[in-house]
Each structure stands twice: as structure tokens, then as C-alpha cells.
Amino acid sequence: MRTLVLSAAAAALTGGVLAVPAPSQAALTTTSFGMFANGFGTRVTGGQLPANSGDLGYQTVGCTRKAGHDVSNNTAGAKVPGLGKIGATETRQRTVKSGKSVKVISTHKIANVVLNNNKLGKVTVEGLSSTSQAWWNGSGYKSDATSDVARVVLDPAGPGPKHELKVPGRDKPLVIPGIATIGLGNVTERSNANGAMSYANGIYIKLHGSDSEVIVGRSRADINGKVYSGVFGGFGAAVDASALGGKVEVGKNPLTNVVCTGTKGKELSKSLAGVPLGDAGSIVNVKGLSSGQRSSQTKTSATGYSFGEVANVNIGKGAIRIEAIRAQANAKYTKDKGTSTSTSGTKFGDIYIQDKKVSLEQLRSALSRVDIPGLLKIETNVVTNRSKKLVEVVALRLTLLDATEGTKSHVNIGHARFAVNPDR
């Protein structure tokens, strides 16, 4: 099932985004908690509805230690061809500190959803809302999530009165034959000694005669403790490929997204035996893929890394073989000393060209000795982004040429990005 989502830009064409100033931002206060909130008004998946990008009414508070954030994204509504109309949406995300309590709150309100693309009649779902909260109350973590619908009205085609239908329950969806099934969305609440999260979907709508499903009013809130010195960001991946110009051909695999509040000193990893590389697979083959991360912090420091590894790389059907490649990105913050980054840990195992063991320097110049059709360039230890807070490195980058179309693409083998930010 492909994913199709309605963007705010698309809404401007069909209904319009209402530019509403965010509520006044209170003075930001640094806490020892990592907080995150996000959500959207509507998302459509599957079916024959037009593909766009983004989510209607999307808003987020990225991982932060700061209380006092208050952001919103309100829309005037939009038409969705093949579905109907989405009414005005109100999206608001907040981080709040009051006494010993620290809380993150995500709320959504949607005026209505009108399903008017069915010959059997029109259905209007009114007064949708969802709220997710996660907080520290001074002695422990708590979470709460709710979703609600005010009423559902059926206006049958042809003569006859409108009917107010029974509001759906979470375990008892409302089935309107030939039109749609409507149910309250799932709600999740979790808390433990380290933090809390809550998550709610307002409602879901499954259109009959199609595999399209509409999720309306999603909210999410997360809080984690012992975030004393900063927040982390980045990723690790064993392999990815993209056409020059940014078009993604092979996504990051296996992808490890850095935990923004840290892993408390534990190394977390994932692995794959291999992954198809599409057209690039005729030139390069990879086996034994893994990626991971490790991070920790105290009241005076924050440090960590992410990595992407490949156990075996075969280029040009054995013309070049590399046993073990690792890209590693590191970042560190120390109080009174600031931040620093490095690519220490990025390394290569044994390298063979036509079954002869060679050095890393000889690998860089390998194309002067072997001809591999479609392979233009070999680069190692490519630093694509670097600052005092962030570094991104690719251990091995292959530049390929499609002779038929004349297009170039990159295959990144061992790819890592890591950042630490003491200011968020």
C-alpha cells in the first residue's frame, strides 16, 4: 500500500492554509528533561487519492530541554479530491514548567470531515479532537491520551431527512454500508522510571470500495529524564544510494535514528543480511549490514556516536573486494570547554584488487588499474557535513554512471551522522 498524504501546500490550492500567529512564546527555561511533541490534522493512506507531500496541519516541537515552547499550525481546511472536505484544523504543541512539574502537551481540534464523494449520500463527522500529554509530577512520570468525536450525521442522497448516527466507539466502529467505516483511533499511554509517552489518533475512516484510510487528529507527547547537558541527533546506516540532484534510489538500510535524549551508555544496533541496490546492484553487492548508536551524559558532559557497517563489499563481480567497512561519527560536549566532533572509528578491513591485498591509498586509485563499466569514482572517508556540534561521514562512496541515460548516482557504504546540542 503506497502512502498518500495531504500537504499544507496542497491545501493552499484547494482550501487554503490560514496563517495564524503562534501563541506568545513564554521565556524559555532549561530543564533536565528531554521533551518532544508532534502531530497533524489529517493523513490519507492507500487507494486512488492524489499523492501529495506532508501532512495537513502538521506541527512539531523537536527534541528540547526547554520549557516554554508554544507553537501552533492552524488551517482553514481543504478539499481532498476523491474524499471530500477537511474542515478547519487547530494544532498546538507546548512544553510547560510549573513548580516541580514539567509537561509536554500535544492537542488537535478538527471542525469536521465531510465525505461527499459517494452517490449514496454525504457523511459529516463533527467536533473531532485528540490530546496527548506526558509529564514529570515531581516524584514520577505520568501520561494521558484522549480522543473524541461530537457527532456523525448522514445526509442520504435524494429526498429524505438527515440522520444523526451513533458516535463510534474504540471497539465498536460505525459502519455506514457502501460509504465508510468510522472508528475512534488507537490510544497509547506508557510510563516507567525513565520517562513517559502518550499517543492518540482522533479517528480513522476507511472508505468502502477503496483501500483508502484517513487518519484524523494525531497527537504525540514524549518526556525523558536525566537530560542534563544537551540533546543528540543524527543517524547510522550501512548503505544508501541517491541520484545526483537528490532523488532517493535506495533508502538508508538498516536505518538507526539517534535517540535524542541518549541511550544511557548502551550501544543499540540493528542488522540485515543484505539489501537490493536496484540498478547499482549490477556493479556492487553488499552483505552483512549493521548500524547503531551509543550516547550518554552527565551534568557536565554529553558524548556519543553513530555508525554504519558492512561486512563484505564486492565491486565489479570480484574485481574489488573489501572485508569490513565502518563509518563512525562522534560528537562531544564538555562544560566550560564546548563541543567537538570527529570521525574516529571510521575504518576499513582487508582490501583486495583482483585478489591482491592492497592499501587504502591503492583503493582510491583502483580505477587506474581495473576497468569496471559504470563506475566513475571511488572516494573514502568523505566528510559531507561538519561543525563543532555535528559531523557526517561516508566511509566509501561510489559514483556510478548510467551510460544509457547519462545520469550519475552515489552509493554510500557506511554512512553516519551525529550531533550534540547543549543549547536546545
CSV table of C-alpha atoms in Angstrom, one decimal:
chain,number,residue,atom,x,y,z
A,1,MET,CA,0.0,0.0,0.0
A,2,ARG,CA,1.5,3.3,-1.0
A,3,THR,CA,1.2,6.3,1.3
A,4,LEU,CA,-0.5,9.4,0.1
A,5,VAL,CA,-0.6,12.5,2.3
A,6,LEU,CA,-2.2,15.9,2.0
A,7,SER,CA,0.2,18.8,2.4
A,8,ALA,CA,-0.3,22.3,3.6
A,9,ALA,CA,0.9,23.5,0.2
A,10,ALA,CA,-1.8,21.4,-1.5
A,11,ALA,CA,-4.3,22.8,1.0
A,12,ALA,CA,-3.5,26.3,-0.2
A,13,LEU,CA,-4.5,25.2,-3.7
A,14,THR,CA,-7.7,23.5,-2.7
A,15,GLY,CA,-8.9,25.1,0.5
A,16,GLY,CA,-6.2,27.3,2.0
A,17,VAL,CA,-3.9,27.4,4.9
A,18,LEU,CA,-4.9,30.0,7.4
A,19,ALA,CA,-1.8,31.8,8.7
A,20,VAL,CA,-2.4,32.2,12.4
A,21,PRO,CA,0.4,33.7,14.6
A,22,ALA,CA,1.6,31.2,17.3
A,23,PRO,CA,0.6,32.0,20.8
A,24,SER,CA,3.1,34.3,22.5
A,25,GLN,CA,6.2,32.4,23.5
A,26,ALA,CA,7.0,32.5,27.2
A,27,ALA,CA,10.6,32.8,28.4
A,28,LEU,CA,12.3,29.5,27.8
A,29,THR,CA,13.5,27.7,30.9
A,30,THR,CA,16.2,24.9,30.7
A,31,THR,CA,15.2,21.7,32.4
A,32,SER,CA,16.8,18.3,32.9
A,33,PHE,CA,14.2,16.6,30.8
A,34,GLY,CA,14.1,15.8,27.0
A,35,MET,CA,10.7,16.7,25.5
A,36,PHE,CA,9.1,16.1,22.1
A,37,ALA,CA,5.6,16.7,20.7
A,38,ASN,CA,4.2,16.4,17.2
A,39,GLY,CA,1.0,15.7,15.3
A,40,PHE,CA,-1.1,16.5,12.3
A,41,GLY,CA,-4.7,17.2,11.3
A,42,THR,CA,-5.2,14.5,8.6
A,43,ARG,CA,-3.3,11.9,6.7
A,44,VAL,CA,-4.5,9.7,3.9
A,45,THR,CA,-3.0,6.3,3.1
A,46,GLY,CA,-3.6,3.9,0.1
A,47,GLY,CA,-6.3,4.0,-2.5
A,48,GLN,CA,-6.6,6.2,-5.5
A,49,LEU,CA,-6.5,9.6,-3.9
A,50,PRO,CA,-3.9,12.0,-5.3
A,51,ALA,CA,-0.4,11.8,-3.9
A,52,ASN,CA,1.0,14.9,-2.3
A,53,SER,CA,3.6,15.5,0.4
A,54,GLY,CA,3.4,16.4,4.0
A,55,ASP,CA,0.5,16.3,6.5
A,56,LEU,CA,-2.3,18.8,6.8
A,57,GLY,CA,-1.8,21.0,9.9
A,58,TYR,CA,1.5,19.3,10.8
A,59,GLN,CA,3.4,20.9,13.7
A,60,THR,CA,6.2,19.7,16.0
A,61,VAL,CA,8.3,20.7,18.9
A,62,GLY,CA,11.6,18.9,18.2
A,63,CYS,CA,13.6,17.3,21.0
A,64,THR,CA,14.3,20.0,23.5
A,65,ARG,CA,15.1,20.6,27.2
A,66,LYS,CA,13.4,24.0,27.1
A,67,ALA,CA,10.1,24.6,28.8
A,68,GLY,CA,8.1,27.5,27.5
A,69,HIS,CA,7.7,26.4,23.8
A,70,ASP,CA,4.2,27.1,22.5
A,71,VAL,CA,3.7,26.6,18.7
A,72,SER,CA,0.7,26.2,16.6
A,73,ASN,CA,-0.4,25.5,13.0
A,74,ASN,CA,-4.0,26.2,12.1
A,75,THR,CA,-5.6,25.7,8.7
A,76,ALA,CA,-8.8,26.9,7.1
A,77,GLY,CA,-9.4,23.5,5.8
A,78,ALA,CA,-9.0,21.8,2.4
A,79,LYS,CA,-10.7,19.8,-0.3
A,80,VAL,CA,-9.4,16.3,-0.9
A,81,PRO,CA,-10.3,15.1,-4.4
A,82,GLY,CA,-11.9,11.6,-4.2
A,83,LEU,CA,-12.7,12.1,-0.5
A,84,GLY,CA,-14.5,15.3,0.4
A,85,LYS,CA,-13.6,18.2,2.7
A,86,ILE,CA,-11.5,18.6,5.8
A,87,GLY,CA,-12.7,21.4,8.0
A,88,ALA,CA,-10.6,23.9,9.9
A,89,THR,CA,-7.8,22.3,12.0
A,90,GLU,CA,-6.1,23.6,15.1
A,91,THR,CA,-2.7,22.1,16.1
A,92,ARG,CA,-0.8,23.2,19.2
A,93,GLN,CA,2.3,21.8,20.9
A,94,ARG,CA,3.6,23.1,24.3
A,95,THR,CA,6.3,22.4,26.8
A,96,VAL,CA,5.4,23.7,30.3
A,97,LYS,CA,7.1,24.0,33.7
A,98,SER,CA,5.1,24.8,36.8
A,99,GLY,CA,6.9,24.3,40.2
A,100,LYS,CA,8.3,20.8,40.1
A,101,SER,CA,6.1,19.7,37.3
A,102,VAL,CA,7.4,19.6,33.7
A,103,LYS,CA,4.9,18.7,31.0
A,104,VAL,CA,4.7,18.3,27.2
A,105,ILE,CA,1.3,18.6,25.6
A,106,SER,CA,0.1,18.0,22.0
A,107,THR,CA,-3.5,18.9,21.0
A,108,HIS,CA,-5.6,18.8,17.9
A,109,LYS,CA,-9.0,20.0,17.0
A,110,ILE,CA,-10.8,19.5,13.7
A,111,ALA,CA,-14.1,21.2,13.0
A,112,ASN,CA,-15.4,18.4,10.6
A,113,VAL,CA,-14.6,15.9,8.0
A,114,VAL,CA,-17.2,15.7,5.1
A,115,LEU,CA,-17.3,12.6,2.9
A,116,ASN,CA,-19.2,13.8,-0.1
A,117,ASN,CA,-17.9,11.7,-2.9
A,118,ASN,CA,-20.4,8.9,-2.7
A,119,LYS,CA,-23.6,8.5,-4.7
A,120,LEU,CA,-25.3,7.1,-1.6
A,121,GLY,CA,-25.1,10.3,0.3
A,122,LYS,CA,-22.9,12.6,2.4
A,123,VAL,CA,-21.4,11.9,5.8
A,124,THR,CA,-20.2,14.6,8.2
A,125,VAL,CA,-18.1,13.9,11.2
A,126,GLU,CA,-18.1,16.9,13.6
A,127,GLY,CA,-16.1,18.0,16.5
A,128,LEU,CA,-13.0,15.8,16.4
A,129,SER,CA,-10.2,16.2,18.9
A,130,SER,CA,-7.2,14.5,20.4
A,131,THR,CA,-4.9,15.4,23.3
A,132,SER,CA,-1.7,13.7,24.4
A,133,GLN,CA,0.3,14.6,27.5
A,134,ALA,CA,3.4,13.3,29.2
A,135,TRP,CA,4.9,14.8,32.3
A,136,TRP,CA,7.0,14.6,35.5
A,137,ASN,CA,5.0,15.5,38.6
A,138,GLY,CA,7.9,15.9,41.0
A,139,SER,CA,8.0,12.3,42.0
A,140,GLY,CA,7.3,10.2,38.9
A,141,TYR,CA,6.3,10.1,35.2
A,142,LYS,CA,2.7,10.1,34.0
A,143,SER,CA,1.0,10.1,30.7
A,144,ASP,CA,-2.5,10.6,29.3
A,145,ALA,CA,-4.2,10.5,25.9
A,146,THR,CA,-7.8,11.1,24.8
A,147,SER,CA,-9.7,11.3,21.6
A,148,ASP,CA,-13.3,12.4,21.0
A,149,VAL,CA,-16.0,12.9,18.3
A,150,ALA,CA,-19.0,15.1,18.9
A,151,ARG,CA,-21.4,13.6,16.3
A,152,VAL,CA,-21.8,11.9,13.0
A,153,VAL,CA,-24.6,13.0,10.5
A,154,LEU,CA,-25.7,11.1,7.4
A,155,ASP,CA,-27.5,13.1,4.6
A,156,PRO,CA,-28.8,10.4,2.2
A,157,ALA,CA,-28.9,11.0,-1.5
A,158,GLY,CA,-32.3,12.0,-2.8
A,159,PRO,CA,-35.3,13.1,-0.7
A,160,GLY,CA,-35.4,12.4,3.0
A,161,PRO,CA,-34.2,13.9,6.3
A,162,LYS,CA,-30.7,13.8,7.7
A,163,HIS,CA,-29.9,11.2,10.3
A,164,GLU,CA,-27.7,11.6,13.3
A,165,LEU,CA,-25.8,8.3,13.7
A,166,LYS,CA,-24.3,6.7,16.8
A,167,VAL,CA,-20.9,8.1,17.6
A,168,PRO,CA,-18.3,5.3,17.1
A,169,GLY,CA,-16.5,3.6,20.0
A,170,ARG,CA,-12.9,2.4,20.0
A,171,ASP,CA,-14.1,-1.3,20.0
A,172,LYS,CA,-17.3,-0.6,18.1
A,173,PRO,CA,-16.7,1.3,14.8
A,174,LEU,CA,-19.6,2.8,13.0
A,175,VAL,CA,-20.3,1.0,9.7
A,176,ILE,CA,-22.2,3.0,7.0
A,177,PRO,CA,-22.8,0.5,4.2
A,178,GLY,CA,-21.4,1.5,0.9
A,179,ILE,CA,-19.8,4.6,2.2
A,180,ALA,CA,-17.3,4.2,5.1
A,181,THR,CA,-16.4,2.6,8.4
A,182,ILE,CA,-15.5,5.2,11.1
A,183,GLY,CA,-13.9,4.4,14.4
A,184,LEU,CA,-12.1,6.1,17.3
A,185,GLY,CA,-8.3,5.9,16.7
A,186,ASN,CA,-5.9,3.9,18.9
A,187,VAL,CA,-4.6,5.5,22.1
A,188,THR,CA,-1.3,4.6,23.8
A,189,GLU,CA,-0.1,5.6,27.3
A,190,ARG,CA,3.3,4.5,28.7
A,191,SER,CA,5.4,5.5,31.7
A,192,ASN,CA,8.3,4.0,33.6
A,193,ALA,CA,11.2,5.1,35.8
A,194,ASN,CA,12.9,6.8,32.9
A,195,GLY,CA,10.1,8.7,31.1
A,196,ALA,CA,6.7,8.7,29.6
A,197,MET,CA,4.9,9.0,26.3
A,198,SER,CA,1.3,9.2,25.0
A,199,TYR,CA,-0.1,8.9,21.6
A,200,ALA,CA,-3.6,9.3,20.1
A,201,ASN,CA,-5.3,9.2,16.8
A,202,GLY,CA,-8.7,11.1,16.8
A,203,ILE,CA,-10.5,8.8,14.4
A,204,TYR,CA,-9.9,6.6,11.4
A,205,ILE,CA,-12.1,6.5,8.3
A,206,LYS,CA,-12.0,3.5,5.9
A,207,LEU,CA,-13.6,4.3,2.6
A,208,HIS,CA,-15.7,1.4,1.2
A,209,GLY,CA,-14.8,0.3,-2.3
A,210,SER,CA,-11.3,1.5,-1.9
A,211,ASP,CA,-8.3,0.7,0.3
A,212,SER,CA,-8.0,4.4,1.3
A,213,GLU,CA,-7.9,5.2,5.0
A,214,VAL,CA,-7.9,8.6,6.6
A,215,ILE,CA,-6.3,9.2,10.0
A,216,VAL,CA,-7.7,12.4,11.6
A,217,GLY,CA,-6.2,14.3,14.5
A,218,ARG,CA,-3.0,12.6,15.6
A,219,SER,CA,-1.1,13.8,18.7
A,220,ARG,CA,2.0,12.6,20.4
A,221,ALA,CA,4.0,13.7,23.5
A,222,ASP,CA,7.2,12.3,25.0
A,223,ILE,CA,9.3,13.1,28.0
A,224,ASN,CA,12.5,11.5,29.3
A,225,GLY,CA,14.7,12.3,32.3
A,226,LYS,CA,18.3,12.9,33.1
A,227,VAL,CA,18.9,15.0,30.1
A,228,TYR,CA,21.4,17.2,31.9
A,229,SER,CA,23.7,18.6,29.2
A,230,GLY,CA,22.1,18.5,25.8
A,231,VAL,CA,20.2,16.6,23.1
A,232,PHE,CA,21.6,14.3,20.4
A,233,GLY,CA,20.7,13.9,16.7
A,234,GLY,CA,21.7,12.0,13.6
A,235,PHE,CA,21.6,8.5,12.1
A,236,GLY,CA,23.6,5.5,11.2
A,237,ALA,CA,23.2,3.4,8.0
A,238,ALA,CA,25.1,0.6,6.3
A,239,VAL,CA,24.2,1.6,2.8
A,240,ASP,CA,22.1,4.1,0.8
A,241,ALA,CA,22.0,5.4,-2.8
A,242,SER,CA,20.8,8.5,-4.5
A,243,ALA,CA,20.8,10.1,-7.9
A,244,LEU,CA,22.8,13.4,-8.1
A,245,GLY,CA,20.2,16.1,-7.5
A,246,GLY,CA,18.7,14.4,-4.5
A,247,LYS,CA,16.4,11.7,-5.8
A,248,VAL,CA,16.4,8.7,-3.5
A,249,GLU,CA,17.0,5.4,-5.2
A,250,VAL,CA,17.8,3.2,-2.1
A,251,GLY,CA,16.9,4.4,1.3
A,252,LYS,CA,19.2,4.1,4.3
A,253,ASN,CA,19.4,0.5,5.4
A,254,PRO,CA,19.3,-0.6,8.1
A,255,LEU,CA,18.5,2.9,9.5
A,256,THR,CA,19.2,3.8,13.1
A,257,ASN,CA,17.8,7.1,14.2
A,258,VAL,CA,19.7,8.6,17.1
A,259,VAL,CA,17.7,8.8,20.3
A,260,CYS,CA,17.6,12.5,21.1
A,261,THR,CA,17.8,12.0,24.9
A,262,GLY,CA,20.6,9.4,24.7
A,263,THR,CA,20.9,5.7,25.2
A,264,LYS,CA,22.3,5.9,28.8
A,265,GLY,CA,25.6,4.4,27.7
A,266,LYS,CA,24.1,1.3,26.0
A,267,GLU,CA,25.1,0.5,22.4
A,268,LEU,CA,21.9,-0.1,20.3
A,269,SER,CA,22.2,-1.7,16.9
A,270,LYS,CA,20.3,-3.5,14.2
A,271,SER,CA,21.3,-5.6,11.2
A,272,LEU,CA,20.4,-7.0,7.8
A,273,ALA,CA,21.9,-9.9,5.8
A,274,GLY,CA,21.7,-7.8,2.7
A,275,VAL,CA,19.6,-5.3,0.7
A,276,PRO,CA,18.8,-4.9,-3.1
A,277,LEU,CA,20.6,-2.0,-4.6
A,278,GLY,CA,18.4,-1.6,-7.7
A,279,ASP,CA,20.4,-0.7,-10.9
A,280,ALA,CA,23.5,-0.3,-8.8
A,281,GLY,CA,23.3,-4.0,-7.9
A,282,SER,CA,24.9,-4.9,-11.3
A,283,ILE,CA,28.1,-3.1,-10.1
A,284,VAL,CA,28.2,-3.5,-6.3
A,285,ASN,CA,27.0,-6.1,-3.9
A,286,VAL,CA,26.9,-5.7,-0.1
A,287,LYS,CA,26.4,-8.4,2.7
A,288,GLY,CA,26.3,-8.2,6.5
A,289,LEU,CA,24.8,-4.8,7.1
A,290,SER,CA,24.5,-3.2,10.5
A,291,SER,CA,24.1,0.2,12.1
A,292,GLY,CA,23.8,1.6,15.6
A,293,GLN,CA,24.4,4.3,18.2
A,294,ARG,CA,25.7,4.9,21.8
A,295,SER,CA,25.4,8.0,23.9
A,296,SER,CA,25.4,9.2,27.5
A,297,GLN,CA,25.5,12.3,29.5
A,298,THR,CA,26.2,13.7,33.0
A,299,LYS,CA,25.7,17.1,34.5
A,300,THR,CA,28.9,18.3,32.9
A,301,SER,CA,29.2,16.4,29.6
A,302,ALA,CA,27.4,14.7,26.8
A,303,THR,CA,29.0,12.3,24.3
A,304,GLY,CA,28.1,9.7,21.8
A,305,TYR,CA,28.4,8.2,18.3
A,306,SER,CA,26.5,6.6,15.5
A,307,PHE,CA,27.8,4.1,13.0
A,308,GLY,CA,27.1,2.2,9.8
A,309,GLU,CA,29.0,-1.1,8.9
A,310,VAL,CA,29.2,-3.5,6.0
A,311,ALA,CA,31.0,-6.9,6.5
A,312,ASN,CA,31.6,-7.6,2.8
A,313,VAL,CA,31.6,-5.4,-0.3
A,314,ASN,CA,32.0,-6.8,-3.8
A,315,ILE,CA,32.6,-4.4,-6.7
A,316,GLY,CA,32.7,-5.3,-10.4
A,317,LYS,CA,32.0,-9.0,-9.8
A,318,GLY,CA,35.0,-9.5,-7.6
A,319,ALA,CA,37.4,-7.1,-9.2
A,320,ILE,CA,37.5,-5.2,-5.9
A,321,ARG,CA,36.6,-6.8,-2.5
A,322,ILE,CA,36.6,-5.1,0.9
A,323,GLU,CA,36.1,-7.1,4.1
A,324,ALA,CA,34.7,-4.8,6.8
A,325,ILE,CA,33.9,-1.1,6.4
A,326,ARG,CA,32.7,1.1,9.2
A,327,ALA,CA,31.7,4.8,9.2
A,328,GLN,CA,31.5,6.4,12.7
A,329,ALA,CA,30.5,9.9,13.6
A,330,ASN,CA,31.3,11.2,17.1
A,331,ALA,CA,30.3,14.4,19.0
A,332,LYS,CA,31.1,15.5,22.5
A,333,TYR,CA,30.2,18.4,24.8
A,334,THR,CA,32.1,19.3,28.0
A,335,LYS,CA,31.0,22.1,30.3
A,336,ASP,CA,33.4,25.1,30.0
A,337,LYS,CA,35.1,23.5,27.0
A,338,GLY,CA,32.3,23.4,24.5
A,339,THR,CA,31.6,20.9,21.7
A,340,SER,CA,33.8,18.9,19.3
A,341,THR,CA,33.3,16.3,16.6
A,342,SER,CA,35.4,13.6,14.9
A,343,THR,CA,35.2,10.6,12.6
A,344,SER,CA,37.5,8.5,14.7
A,345,GLY,CA,36.4,4.8,14.3
A,346,THR,CA,35.8,5.1,10.6
A,347,LYS,CA,37.9,2.3,9.2
A,348,PHE,CA,38.5,-0.4,6.5
A,349,GLY,CA,39.4,-4.1,6.9
A,350,ASP,CA,41.3,-6.0,4.3
A,351,ILE,CA,41.1,-4.7,0.7
A,352,TYR,CA,41.7,-6.7,-2.4
A,353,ILE,CA,42.0,-5.7,-6.1
A,354,GLN,CA,42.0,-8.6,-8.4
A,355,ASP,CA,42.6,-10.9,-5.4
A,356,LYS,CA,45.8,-8.9,-4.4
A,357,LYS,CA,45.7,-7.3,-1.0
A,358,VAL,CA,46.3,-3.6,-1.2
A,359,SER,CA,46.3,-0.4,0.9
A,360,LEU,CA,43.5,2.1,1.4
A,361,GLU,CA,45.5,4.6,-0.8
A,362,GLN,CA,45.7,2.0,-3.6
A,363,LEU,CA,41.9,1.5,-3.3
A,364,ARG,CA,41.4,5.2,-4.0
A,365,SER,CA,43.4,4.9,-7.3
A,366,ALA,CA,42.0,1.4,-8.2
A,367,LEU,CA,40.2,2.6,-11.4
A,368,SER,CA,43.6,3.4,-12.9
A,369,ARG,CA,44.3,-0.4,-12.8
A,370,VAL,CA,40.9,-2.0,-13.3
A,371,ASP,CA,38.1,-1.2,-15.6
A,372,ILE,CA,34.6,-1.6,-14.1
A,373,PRO,CA,31.9,-0.4,-16.6
A,374,GLY,CA,29.6,2.1,-15.0
A,375,LEU,CA,31.9,3.0,-12.1
A,376,LEU,CA,33.3,6.6,-12.4
A,377,LYS,CA,34.9,7.3,-9.0
A,378,ILE,CA,35.9,5.8,-5.7
A,379,GLU,CA,36.2,8.0,-2.6
A,380,THR,CA,36.9,7.1,1.0
A,381,ASN,CA,36.3,8.9,4.3
A,382,VAL,CA,34.1,11.6,2.7
A,383,VAL,CA,33.0,14.2,5.3
A,384,THR,CA,29.8,15.7,3.9
A,385,ASN,CA,28.9,17.9,6.8
A,386,ARG,CA,30.9,19.2,9.7
A,387,SER,CA,30.7,21.8,12.5
A,388,LYS,CA,31.6,22.0,16.2
A,389,LYS,CA,28.3,20.3,17.1
A,390,LEU,CA,27.8,17.9,14.1
A,391,VAL,CA,29.7,15.6,11.8
A,392,GLU,CA,28.6,13.4,8.9
A,393,VAL,CA,30.8,10.9,7.2
A,394,VAL,CA,30.6,8.3,4.4
A,395,ALA,CA,33.3,5.6,4.6
A,396,LEU,CA,33.1,4.5,0.9
A,397,ARG,CA,31.4,6.5,-1.8
A,398,LEU,CA,31.0,5.1,-5.3
A,399,THR,CA,29.9,7.4,-8.2
A,400,LEU,CA,28.1,5.5,-10.9
A,401,LEU,CA,27.2,6.5,-14.4
A,402,ASP,CA,24.2,5.2,-16.3
A,403,ALA,CA,25.5,5.3,-19.9
A,404,THR,CA,22.1,4.9,-21.4
A,405,GLU,CA,20.5,7.9,-19.6
A,406,GLY,CA,23.7,9.8,-18.9
A,407,THR,CA,22.8,10.2,-15.2
A,408,LYS,CA,25.1,9.9,-12.2
A,409,SER,CA,24.3,8.4,-8.8
A,410,HIS,CA,26.1,7.9,-5.5
A,411,VAL,CA,26.2,4.7,-3.5
A,412,ASN,CA,27.2,5.3,0.1
A,413,ILE,CA,28.6,2.4,2.0
A,414,GLY,CA,29.0,3.1,5.7
A,415,HIS,CA,27.2,6.3,6.5
A,416,ALA,CA,26.9,8.1,9.9
A,417,ARG,CA,25.8,11.4,11.2
A,418,PHE,CA,25.9,12.5,14.8
A,419,ALA,CA,25.3,15.8,16.7
A,420,VAL,CA,25.2,17.0,20.2
A,421,ASN,CA,23.4,20.3,21.0
A,422,PRO,CA,23.8,21.8,24.5
A,423,ASP,CA,21.6,24.8,23.6
A,424,ARG,CA,18.3,23.1,22.9
